[in-house]
């Protein structure tokens, strides 16, 4: 089953490999399921590995609407329901963390058993009136404006810190191509959504075993702004820090990450 229809008729591309206990992968901002190839290929020898192209990403339909966390969570629910999955380990990178959290607080834990947040971004992000450490509104506005007027240029300016200094240029170009397949309308809308949604109350309500993995060299979502506070807000969450790892650690630290995912999903 490569296409699953959501409540509003949007058809989502779903990659489904292997058999066994299910692991569902949610990609980062503007990335498709292709980003998870280096996890799904080895892990599908032991687990059923499923990855989704969210609406307006990758091979999914581009409906021009539905760029809010409730709709994205409902899209995820449509996939899990269509595949009738239970005992899911949900692995969410970066922006995908918000989808995962909203799914759990909106749809409950009947299908999901564990949550792995990988370099979570945009959970505590915007500076709130109560004085949390975060990004001020003027910087958010500048970011949205820059991306809306020259997304390829923004990618080029931010590509090197996303990976490691020795990451091949071909990998950077492959990632950029994947990102620019996402519609600009969705890219701008999801940038604003990620930067302005306050998940703190929802994080405190999570009641599944949660593992947060974050690199201490992450410049896209600095660990002290995102990973550490997220782990502190989720009851019982465990934080694992990858020394020297950037935001794109699904590629740069794939062997260690795959071992940690397998260990967490198999426990």
XYZ file of N, CA and C in Angstrom:
801
model
N 0.861 -1.191 0.000
C 0.000 0.000 0.000
C 0.893 1.235 0.000
N 0.943 1.952 -1.149
C 1.816 3.109 -1.269
C 1.094 4.440 -1.116
N -0.230 4.451 -1.188
C -1.003 5.686 -1.048
C -2.133 5.468 -0.051
N -2.260 6.389 0.867
C -3.342 6.339 1.847
C -4.036 7.692 1.838
N -5.360 7.685 1.762
C -6.135 8.924 1.709
C -6.475 9.408 3.110
N -6.385 10.707 3.293
C -6.709 11.334 4.569
C -8.172 11.776 4.574
N -8.586 12.402 5.663
C -9.986 12.806 5.813
C -10.430 13.779 4.730
N -9.524 14.637 4.243
C -9.912 15.608 3.214
C -9.573 15.137 1.806
N -9.223 13.861 1.659
C -8.957 13.297 0.341
C -7.529 13.411 -0.141
N -6.659 14.025 0.645
C -5.248 14.107 0.269
C -4.624 12.716 0.331
N -3.944 12.324 -0.743
C -3.306 11.010 -0.793
C -1.849 11.137 -0.358
N -1.490 10.382 0.662
C -0.137 10.407 1.203
C 0.652 9.203 0.700
N 1.886 9.456 0.295
C 2.787 8.363 -0.074
C 3.350 7.749 1.199
N 3.276 6.423 1.288
C 3.741 5.702 2.473
C 4.707 4.611 2.038
N 5.882 4.619 2.614
C 6.892 3.586 2.360
C 6.801 2.568 3.490
N 6.688 1.295 3.149
C 6.397 0.239 4.124
C 7.289 -0.956 3.826
N 8.327 -1.145 4.643
C 9.310 -2.201 4.411
C 9.386 -3.128 5.620
N 9.607 -4.405 5.370
C 9.910 -5.349 6.430
C 8.680 -5.841 7.169
N 8.943 -6.592 8.228
C 7.873 -7.144 9.056
C 8.339 -7.176 10.505
N 7.376 -7.357 11.400
C 7.694 -7.367 12.824
C 7.080 -6.183 13.530
N 7.633 -5.847 14.694
C 7.135 -4.695 15.443
C 7.307 -3.423 14.612
N 6.270 -2.572 14.542
C 6.341 -1.423 13.643
C 7.102 -0.230 14.222
N 7.912 0.372 13.363
C 8.535 1.665 13.631
C 8.023 2.624 12.569
N 7.446 3.731 12.986
C 6.934 4.734 12.057
C 7.819 5.968 12.157
N 8.340 6.407 11.010
C 9.281 7.515 10.942
C 8.581 8.769 10.417
N 8.757 9.886 11.128
C 8.254 11.189 10.704
C 9.440 12.077 10.385
N 9.471 12.584 9.172
C 10.629 13.341 8.700
C 10.652 14.758 9.245
N 11.820 15.363 9.135
C 11.994 16.741 9.533
C 11.361 17.705 8.542
N 11.452 18.965 8.865
C 10.868 20.066 8.087
C 11.312 20.005 6.625
N 10.350 19.969 5.724
C 10.490 19.956 4.258
C 11.164 18.700 3.709
N 11.410 17.703 4.535
C 12.037 16.466 4.062
C 10.986 15.386 3.826
N 11.276 14.498 2.887
C 10.382 13.388 2.586
C 10.845 12.124 3.300
N 10.149 11.044 3.038
C 10.528 9.751 3.612
C 11.885 9.274 3.121
N 12.385 9.844 2.025
C 13.706 9.458 1.522
C 14.789 9.649 2.579
N 14.602 10.625 3.459
C 15.626 10.922 4.467
C 15.894 9.740 5.387
N 14.926 8.831 5.514
C 15.049 7.717 6.451
C 15.628 6.452 5.828
N 16.092 6.527 4.600
C 16.585 5.328 3.934
C 17.695 4.616 4.675
N 18.570 5.376 5.330
C 19.720 4.775 6.020
C 19.340 4.200 7.381
N 18.126 4.462 7.822
C 17.579 3.778 8.992
C 16.723 2.582 8.550
N 15.842 2.810 7.593
C 14.888 1.782 7.212
C 15.541 0.575 6.548
N 16.599 0.801 5.786
C 17.231 -0.321 5.088
C 17.756 -1.374 6.063
N 18.598 -1.009 7.046
C 19.047 -2.048 7.979
C 17.977 -2.474 8.980
N 17.175 -1.532 9.458
C 16.202 -1.873 10.501
C 15.061 -2.738 9.975
N 14.778 -2.666 8.671
C 13.691 -3.477 8.120
C 14.025 -4.963 8.115
N 15.260 -5.319 8.423
C 15.604 -6.731 8.581
C 15.030 -7.302 9.878
N 14.693 -6.406 10.837
C 14.172 -6.847 12.138
C 12.798 -6.288 12.459
N 12.454 -5.159 11.857
C 11.224 -4.454 12.191
C 10.440 -4.134 10.920
N 9.169 -3.826 11.096
C 8.381 -3.254 10.009
C 8.599 -1.749 10.050
N 9.184 -1.199 9.017
C 9.573 0.213 8.989
C 8.684 0.964 8.004
N 8.066 2.016 8.497
C 7.096 2.782 7.721
C 7.483 4.255 7.796
N 7.499 4.915 6.654
C 7.780 6.353 6.615
C 6.773 7.024 5.696
N 6.437 8.251 6.033
C 5.344 8.964 5.378
C 5.872 10.256 4.762
N 5.436 10.537 3.528
C 5.618 11.879 2.971
C 4.417 12.709 3.416
N 4.635 13.706 4.276
C 3.492 14.525 4.703
C 2.923 15.284 3.507
N 1.739 15.801 3.661
C 1.083 16.516 2.563
C 1.989 17.610 1.999
N 2.003 17.711 0.678
C 2.816 18.683 -0.073
C 4.308 18.399 -0.016
N 4.687 17.222 0.437
C 6.083 16.793 0.479
C 6.261 15.566 -0.411
N 7.447 15.417 -0.966
C 7.806 14.201 -1.677
C 6.793 13.789 -2.727
N 6.277 12.562 -2.589
C 5.362 11.977 -3.573
C 3.894 12.119 -3.172
N 3.621 12.777 -2.067
C 2.233 12.962 -1.632
C 1.555 14.080 -2.416
N 0.225 14.104 -2.347
C -0.533 15.171 -2.992
C -0.169 16.528 -2.402
N -0.383 17.556 -3.204
C -0.128 18.937 -2.790
C -1.462 19.690 -2.789
N -2.228 19.585 -1.692
C -3.584 20.145 -1.693
C -3.645 21.651 -1.478
N -2.541 22.253 -1.041
C -2.551 23.690 -0.790
C -3.278 24.093 0.474
N -3.459 23.148 1.374
C -4.177 23.435 2.626
C -3.774 22.385 3.662
N -4.214 22.629 4.900
C -3.991 21.641 5.950
C -2.640 21.748 6.621
N -2.054 22.944 6.629
C -0.719 23.105 7.205
C -0.816 23.564 8.663
N -1.447 22.721 9.464
C -1.578 22.967 10.893
C -1.382 21.639 11.599
N -1.026 21.698 12.889
C -0.674 20.465 13.589
C -1.858 19.517 13.757
N -3.059 20.036 13.916
C -4.210 19.141 14.043
C -4.387 18.312 12.772
N -4.307 18.968 11.619
C -4.464 18.242 10.359
C -3.330 17.254 10.151
N -2.101 17.660 10.444
C -0.967 16.754 10.273
C -1.080 15.555 11.208
N -1.543 15.786 12.436
C -1.752 14.675 13.367
C -2.859 13.754 12.868
N -3.906 14.336 12.297
C -4.987 13.521 11.744
C -4.510 12.731 10.527
N -3.614 13.320 9.737
C -3.021 12.583 8.613
C -2.263 11.357 9.121
N -1.476 11.544 10.173
C -0.757 10.412 10.759
C -1.741 9.364 11.264
N -2.803 9.807 11.906
C -3.814 8.870 12.396
C -4.430 8.078 11.250
N -4.655 8.734 10.111
C -5.227 8.040 8.954
C -4.314 6.916 8.484
N -3.008 7.158 8.510
C -2.050 6.129 8.092
C -2.033 4.973 9.088
N -1.922 5.294 10.375
C -1.872 4.232 11.384
C -3.162 3.414 11.384
N -4.297 4.086 11.180
C -5.571 3.373 11.139
C -5.672 2.495 9.891
N -5.275 3.035 8.740
C -5.374 2.272 7.490
C -4.518 1.016 7.535
N -3.352 1.117 8.167
C -2.457 -0.035 8.285
C -2.767 -0.871 9.516
N -3.690 -0.388 10.343
C -4.100 -1.061 11.586
C -2.890 -1.431 12.449
N -2.060 -0.435 12.703
C -0.829 -0.657 13.460
C -1.079 -0.526 14.956
N -0.428 -1.368 15.729
C -0.411 -1.246 17.186
C 1.011 -1.496 17.666
N 1.297 -1.058 18.884
C 2.639 -1.239 19.429
C 3.701 -0.459 18.690
N 3.319 0.685 18.126
C 4.221 1.470 17.284
C 5.290 2.176 18.116
N 6.519 2.130 17.625
C 7.559 3.050 18.083
C 7.578 4.200 17.093
N 7.251 5.392 17.556
C 7.177 6.572 16.707
C 8.506 7.307 16.794
N 9.185 7.445 15.649
C 10.478 8.119 15.581
C 10.286 9.402 14.788
N 10.483 10.540 15.431
C 10.188 11.825 14.810
C 11.416 12.717 14.844
N 11.833 13.176 13.672
C 12.983 14.072 13.577
C 12.520 15.519 13.454
N 13.125 16.398 14.244
C 12.980 17.835 14.083
C 11.505 18.251 14.087
N 11.017 18.846 12.992
C 9.624 19.285 12.893
C 8.649 18.151 13.180
N 9.020 16.931 12.808
C 8.138 15.792 13.025
C 7.776 15.579 14.478
N 8.591 16.103 15.392
C 8.283 15.975 16.805
C 6.962 16.623 17.177
N 6.661 17.764 16.575
C 5.391 18.424 16.847
C 4.211 17.594 16.380
N 4.341 16.991 15.200
C 3.292 16.091 14.709
C 3.069 14.933 15.677
N 4.184 14.350 16.145
C 4.090 13.203 17.049
C 3.412 13.585 18.360
N 3.824 14.704 18.934
C 3.238 15.147 20.200
C 1.750 15.454 20.027
N 1.402 16.169 18.964
C -0.011 16.493 18.745
C -0.828 15.226 18.468
N -0.247 14.266 17.766
C -0.959 13.001 17.559
C -1.287 12.347 18.902
N -0.310 12.277 19.783
C -0.513 11.591 21.060
C -1.518 12.315 21.947
N -1.496 13.639 21.952
C -2.438 14.371 22.799
C -3.823 14.462 22.165
N -3.911 14.247 20.865
C -5.190 14.354 20.148
C -5.842 12.983 19.936
N -5.012 11.961 19.717
C -5.544 10.641 19.363
C -5.240 9.565 20.402
N -4.405 9.866 21.365
C -4.147 8.900 22.417
C -3.082 7.877 22.062
N -2.971 6.871 22.909
C -1.851 5.928 22.834
C -2.286 4.513 22.449
N -3.465 4.369 21.882
C -3.938 3.028 21.529
C -3.010 2.356 20.529
N -2.426 3.137 19.633
C -1.577 2.556 18.596
C -0.084 2.764 18.845
N 0.275 3.742 19.630
C 1.690 4.088 19.832
C 2.144 3.653 21.212
N 3.272 2.946 21.247
C 3.795 2.411 22.502
C 4.971 3.212 23.030
N 5.767 3.782 22.113
C 6.973 4.508 22.510
C 7.177 5.695 21.573
N 7.903 6.691 22.063
C 8.197 7.890 21.276
C 9.684 8.190 21.343
N 10.291 8.336 20.171
C 11.688 8.770 20.089
C 11.715 10.108 19.366
N 12.137 11.145 20.064
C 12.267 12.482 19.492
C 13.727 12.703 19.137
N 13.992 12.848 17.854
C 15.352 13.000 17.351
C 15.591 14.460 16.980
N 16.489 15.109 17.718
C 16.787 16.526 17.479
C 15.501 17.334 17.337
N 14.618 17.278 18.347
C 13.323 17.955 18.217
C 13.493 19.455 18.032
N 12.690 20.008 17.117
C 12.741 21.446 16.844
C 11.339 22.017 16.945
N 11.252 23.242 17.425
C 9.977 23.939 17.426
C 9.011 23.511 18.506
N 9.476 22.786 19.505
C 8.563 22.406 20.592
C 8.528 23.530 21.618
N 9.602 23.797 22.373
C 9.710 25.153 22.912
C 10.579 25.940 21.940
N 10.052 26.961 21.325
C 10.838 27.694 20.329
C 10.631 29.201 20.460
N 9.416 29.665 20.213
C 9.136 31.089 20.285
C 9.271 31.588 21.722
N 9.854 32.747 21.881
C 9.951 33.349 23.208
C 8.554 33.749 23.675
N 8.133 33.199 24.806
C 6.789 33.438 25.319
C 6.788 34.602 26.313
N 5.597 35.068 26.637
C 5.470 36.207 27.538
C 5.940 35.887 28.949
N 5.980 34.593 29.294
C 6.419 34.246 30.641
C 7.934 34.159 30.753
N 8.633 34.544 29.686
C 10.078 34.699 29.784
C 10.903 33.476 29.474
N 10.310 32.448 28.817
C 11.135 31.291 28.479
C 12.219 31.685 27.483
N 13.329 30.964 27.510
C 14.372 31.195 26.514
C 13.837 30.757 25.160
N 13.885 31.617 24.187
C 13.346 31.257 22.885
C 13.660 32.314 21.853
N 13.121 32.116 20.661
C 13.387 32.994 19.531
C 12.385 34.145 19.543
N 12.842 35.392 19.489
C 11.909 36.525 19.485
C 11.135 36.613 18.175
N 9.959 37.231 18.250
C 9.070 37.299 17.095
C 9.723 37.959 15.887
N 10.549 38.983 16.114
C 11.148 39.668 14.965
C 12.079 38.754 14.181
N 12.777 37.860 14.874
C 13.651 36.910 14.191
C 12.836 35.867 13.432
N 11.702 35.460 14.008
C 10.822 34.524 13.310
C 10.307 35.154 12.023
N 9.891 36.411 12.103
C 9.411 37.106 10.914
C 10.468 37.217 9.841
N 11.693 37.507 10.240
C 12.791 37.595 9.276
C 13.053 36.255 8.605
N 13.000 35.171 9.400
C 13.232 33.841 8.845
C 12.160 33.482 7.825
N 10.906 33.699 8.177
C 9.808 33.383 7.263
C 9.935 34.197 5.983
N 10.296 35.471 6.104
C 10.445 36.332 4.932
C 11.584 35.854 4.038
N 12.707 35.495 4.629
C 13.852 35.021 3.846
C 13.513 33.746 3.091
N 12.916 32.795 3.783
C 12.562 31.524 3.147
C 11.520 31.741 2.055
N 10.577 32.634 2.298
C 9.527 32.882 1.320
C 10.004 33.554 0.056
N 11.166 34.201 0.106
C 11.680 34.908 -1.065
C 12.852 34.209 -1.741
N 13.552 33.330 -1.024
C 14.691 32.626 -1.640
C 15.006 31.377 -0.833
N 14.146 30.379 -0.962
C 14.360 29.149 -0.201
C 15.642 28.421 -0.623
N 15.935 28.282 -1.928
C 17.202 27.638 -2.294
C 18.416 28.368 -1.731
N 18.367 29.698 -1.719
C 19.476 30.456 -1.150
C 19.613 30.236 0.341
N 18.481 30.136 1.044
C 18.527 29.859 2.481
C 19.126 28.485 2.735
N 18.737 27.495 1.939
C 19.298 26.152 2.102
C 20.809 26.186 1.932
N 21.281 26.842 0.893
C 22.724 26.895 0.635
C 23.465 27.557 1.793
N 22.888 28.600 2.356
C 23.552 29.315 3.451
C 23.596 28.508 4.737
N 22.685 27.559 4.888
C 22.586 26.810 6.142
C 22.936 25.334 6.007
N 23.396 24.919 4.841
C 23.611 23.495 4.579
C 24.778 22.912 5.362
N 25.902 23.605 5.381
C 27.097 23.021 5.997
C 26.912 22.752 7.487
N 26.349 23.670 8.285
C 26.164 23.362 9.713
C 25.164 22.242 9.973
N 24.305 21.940 9.000
C 23.304 20.890 9.177
C 23.964 19.515 9.256
N 25.085 19.371 8.561
C 25.819 18.113 8.544
C 27.171 18.294 9.232
N 28.140 17.462 8.869
C 29.488 17.537 9.412
C 30.421 18.129 8.357
N 31.569 18.675 8.775
C 32.485 19.253 7.787
C 32.916 18.281 6.699
N 32.975 16.982 7.021
C 33.425 16.001 6.031
C 32.275 15.321 5.290
N 31.049 15.808 5.471
C 29.923 15.226 4.743
C 30.071 15.523 3.252
N 29.959 14.509 2.391
C 30.126 14.743 0.951
C 29.129 15.765 0.408
N 29.594 16.562 -0.537
C 28.727 17.565 -1.148
C 27.509 16.915 -1.801
N 27.686 15.706 -2.307
C 26.567 15.010 -2.945
C 25.416 14.787 -1.969
N 25.728 14.542 -0.703
C 24.687 14.342 0.309
C 23.941 15.652 0.559
N 24.685 16.743 0.625
C 24.066 18.054 0.820
C 23.142 18.382 -0.349
N 23.611 18.126 -1.575
C 22.796 18.411 -2.758
C 21.554 17.523 -2.809
N 21.709 16.266 -2.429
C 20.570 15.332 -2.379
C 19.516 15.833 -1.391
N 19.960 16.305 -0.240
C 19.036 16.831 0.763
C 18.340 18.088 0.259
N 19.102 18.968 -0.388
C 18.516 20.200 -0.919
C 17.450 19.902 -1.969
N 17.708 18.928 -2.820
C 16.704 18.562 -3.830
C 15.426 18.061 -3.172
N 15.590 17.274 -2.124
C 14.421 16.753 -1.415
C 13.626 17.894 -0.784
N 14.322 18.838 -0.174
C 13.648 19.954 0.481
C 12.884 20.823 -0.509
N 13.473 21.076 -1.674
C 12.832 21.973 -2.639
C 11.720 21.288 -3.424
N 11.530 19.987 -3.239
C 10.337 19.332 -3.799
C 9.083 19.732 -3.029
N 9.248 20.139 -1.783
C 8.112 20.581 -0.976
C 7.603 21.911 -1.513
N 6.291 22.067 -1.608
C 5.747 23.307 -2.152
C 6.169 24.495 -1.294
N 6.388 25.628 -1.936
C 6.791 26.819 -1.191
C 5.681 27.264 -0.248
N 4.438 27.100 -0.659
C 3.320 27.454 0.216
C 3.396 26.672 1.519
N 3.618 25.359 1.418
C 3.737 24.532 2.619
C 4.979 24.888 3.414
N 6.082 25.138 2.727
C 7.337 25.464 3.404
C 7.186 26.703 4.274
N 6.606 27.751 3.724
C 6.426 28.995 4.476
C 5.443 28.784 5.630
N 4.338 28.121 5.353
C 3.327 27.914 6.394
C 3.865 27.071 7.541
N 4.615 26.017 7.224
C 5.125 25.136 8.270
C 6.291 25.764 9.021
N 7.020 26.656 8.380
C 8.059 27.398 9.097
C 7.425 28.237 10.197
N 6.417 28.987 9.820
C 5.722 29.835 10.802
C 5.063 28.980 11.887
N 4.450 27.881 11.484
C 3.782 26.999 12.443
C 4.772 26.456 13.466
N 5.889 25.956 12.982
C 6.889 25.361 13.867
C 7.444 26.366 14.861
N 7.643 27.583 14.406
C 8.298 28.582 15.237
C 7.369 29.235 16.254
N 6.064 29.105 16.066
C 5.143 29.872 16.916
C 4.217 29.021 17.781
N 4.246 27.699 17.635
C 3.360 26.841 18.428
C 4.018 26.478 19.749
N 3.279 26.620 20.828
C 3.787 26.321 22.171
C 3.307 24.934 22.590
N 4.229 23.983 22.674
C 3.891 22.602 23.015
C 4.140 22.268 24.484
N 4.482 23.243 25.296
C 4.918 22.905 26.653
C 3.861 22.145 27.452
N 2.622 22.572 27.372
C 1.566 21.878 28.119
C 1.348 20.466 27.590
N 1.463 20.290 26.280
C 1.266 18.963 25.692
C 2.416 18.023 26.035
N 3.628 18.534 26.059
C 4.765 17.697 26.439
C 4.581 17.137 27.842
N 4.048 17.943 28.730
C 3.849 17.505 30.117
C 2.772 16.436 30.242
N 1.935 16.295 29.217
C 0.847 15.309 29.256
C 1.235 13.960 28.668
N 2.389 13.858 28.044
C 2.767 12.603 27.392
C 2.934 11.501 28.427
N 2.439 10.322 28.089
C 2.494 9.220 29.050
C 2.965 7.915 28.400
N 3.838 8.031 27.396
C 4.492 6.855 26.826
C 5.993 6.984 27.072
N 6.722 5.867 27.152
C 8.181 5.955 27.286
C 8.761 6.806 26.161
N 9.571 7.783 26.531
C 10.082 8.751 25.559
C 11.592 8.853 25.662
N 12.235 8.764 24.506
C 13.681 8.931 24.397
C 13.947 10.146 23.527
N 14.759 11.067 24.023
C 15.173 12.240 23.257
C 16.646 12.067 22.910
N 16.966 12.106 21.625
C 18.349 12.030 21.156
C 18.684 13.346 20.477
N 19.789 13.955 20.875
C 20.137 15.274 20.340
C 21.655 15.418 20.293
N 22.146 16.084 19.269
C 23.569 16.370 19.169
C 23.920 17.670 19.853
N 25.073 17.697 20.516
C 25.441 18.933 21.212
C 26.106 19.949 20.289
N 26.235 19.613 18.987
C 26.745 20.569 18.001
C 25.653 20.964 17.005
N 24.411 20.785 17.385
C 23.272 21.099 16.523
C 23.089 22.610 16.454
N 23.303 23.193 15.274
C 23.114 24.630 15.094
C 21.710 24.962 14.599
N 21.031 23.995 13.998
C 19.675 24.231 13.499
C 18.663 24.286 14.633
N 18.826 23.399 15.608
C 17.961 23.362 16.794
C 18.859 23.129 17.998
N 19.478 24.178 18.521
C 20.451 24.006 19.610
C 19.873 23.227 20.784
N 20.665 22.321 21.303
C 20.184 21.395 22.326
C 19.674 22.112 23.576
N 20.286 23.229 23.944
C 19.838 23.932 25.146
C 18.517 24.665 24.934
N 18.164 24.915 23.674
C 16.892 25.566 23.355
C 15.780 24.547 23.146
N 16.158 23.338 22.733
C 15.148 22.356 22.332
C 15.282 21.028 23.078
N 16.328 20.269 22.791
C 16.430 18.909 23.318
C 16.391 18.810 24.830
N 17.196 19.618 25.508
C 17.225 19.535 26.978
C 15.894 19.940 27.607
N 15.310 21.083 27.232
C 14.022 21.421 27.842
C 12.907 20.444 27.484
N 12.929 19.897 26.269
C 11.916 18.900 25.907
C 12.022 17.692 26.822
N 13.233 17.183 26.995
C 13.427 16.013 27.859
C 13.003 16.304 29.295
N 13.213 17.544 29.744
C 12.828 17.904 31.109
C 11.314 18.027 31.267
N 10.620 18.375 30.198
C 9.173 18.581 30.277
C 8.378 17.285 30.180
N 8.917 16.279 29.498
C 8.184 15.019 29.307
C 8.406 14.123 30.520
N 7.358 13.707 31.199
C 7.533 12.867 32.389
C 8.316 11.592 32.083
N 9.410 11.396 32.813
C 10.191 10.176 32.688
C 11.045 10.064 31.450
N 11.148 11.113 30.655
C 11.918 11.029 29.412
C 13.405 10.860 29.686
N 14.070 10.139 28.794
C 15.516 9.963 28.852
C 16.155 10.799 27.755
N 17.228 11.491 28.071
C 17.975 12.281 27.097
C 19.308 11.611 26.826
N 19.600 11.380 25.548
C 20.895 10.861 25.121
C 21.536 11.917 24.231
N 22.730 12.356 24.596
C 23.430 13.407 23.866
C 24.532 12.779 23.021
N 24.522 13.084 21.729
C 25.585 12.651 20.829
C 26.620 13.779 20.748
N 27.790 13.514 21.272
C 28.837 14.533 21.275
C 29.274 14.854 19.848
N 29.265 16.145 19.529
C 29.722 16.604 18.226
C 28.749 16.399 17.086
N 27.532 15.950 17.388
C 26.573 15.642 16.320
C 25.768 16.872 15.925
N 25.491 17.048 14.625
C 24.692 18.164 14.136
C 23.216 17.788 14.048
N 22.450 18.620 13.360
C 21.011 18.359 13.229
C 20.733 17.158 12.328
N 21.528 17.003 11.294
C 21.323 15.908 10.352
C 21.957 14.612 10.798
N 21.827 14.280 12.063
C 22.506 13.105 12.617
C 21.919 11.795 12.137
N 20.746 11.816 11.501
C 20.221 10.593 10.884
C 21.141 10.110 9.766
N 21.933 11.015 9.193
C 22.946 10.609 8.209
C 24.331 10.538 8.833
N 24.726 11.586 9.546
C 26.110 11.658 10.023
C 26.422 10.640 11.107
N 25.426 10.246 11.889
C 25.631 9.306 12.993
C 24.696 8.104 12.846
N 24.526 7.661 11.625
C 23.499 6.656 11.329
C 23.740 5.329 12.025
N 24.975 4.879 12.155
C 25.211 3.573 12.777
C 24.811 3.595 14.255
N 25.269 4.608 14.976
C 24.910 4.697 16.388
C 23.409 4.894 16.543
N 22.845 5.747 15.712
C 21.410 6.012 15.803
C 20.604 4.747 15.540
N 20.980 3.988 14.527
C 20.241 2.769 14.216
C 20.287 1.784 15.378
N 21.425 1.700 16.037
C 21.530 0.827 17.211
C 20.613 1.312 18.329
N 20.567 2.632 18.537
C 19.719 3.172 19.601
C 18.235 2.995 19.280
N 17.863 3.185 18.006
C 16.464 2.977 17.622
C 16.072 1.518 17.833
N 16.925 0.596 17.382
C 16.620 -0.831 17.518
C 16.504 -1.232 18.981
N 17.398 -0.707 19.807
C 17.368 -1.037 21.233
C 16.078 -0.507 21.872
N 15.718 0.717 21.533
C 14.520 1.336 22.113
C 13.250 0.643 21.616
N 13.197 0.355 20.323
C 12.002 -0.270 19.750
C 11.841 -1.713 20.199
N 12.944 -2.355 20.541
C 12.881 -3.760 20.904
C 12.739 -4.029 22.375
N 12.746 -2.965 23.197
C 12.711 -3.182 24.643
C 11.301 -3.493 25.134
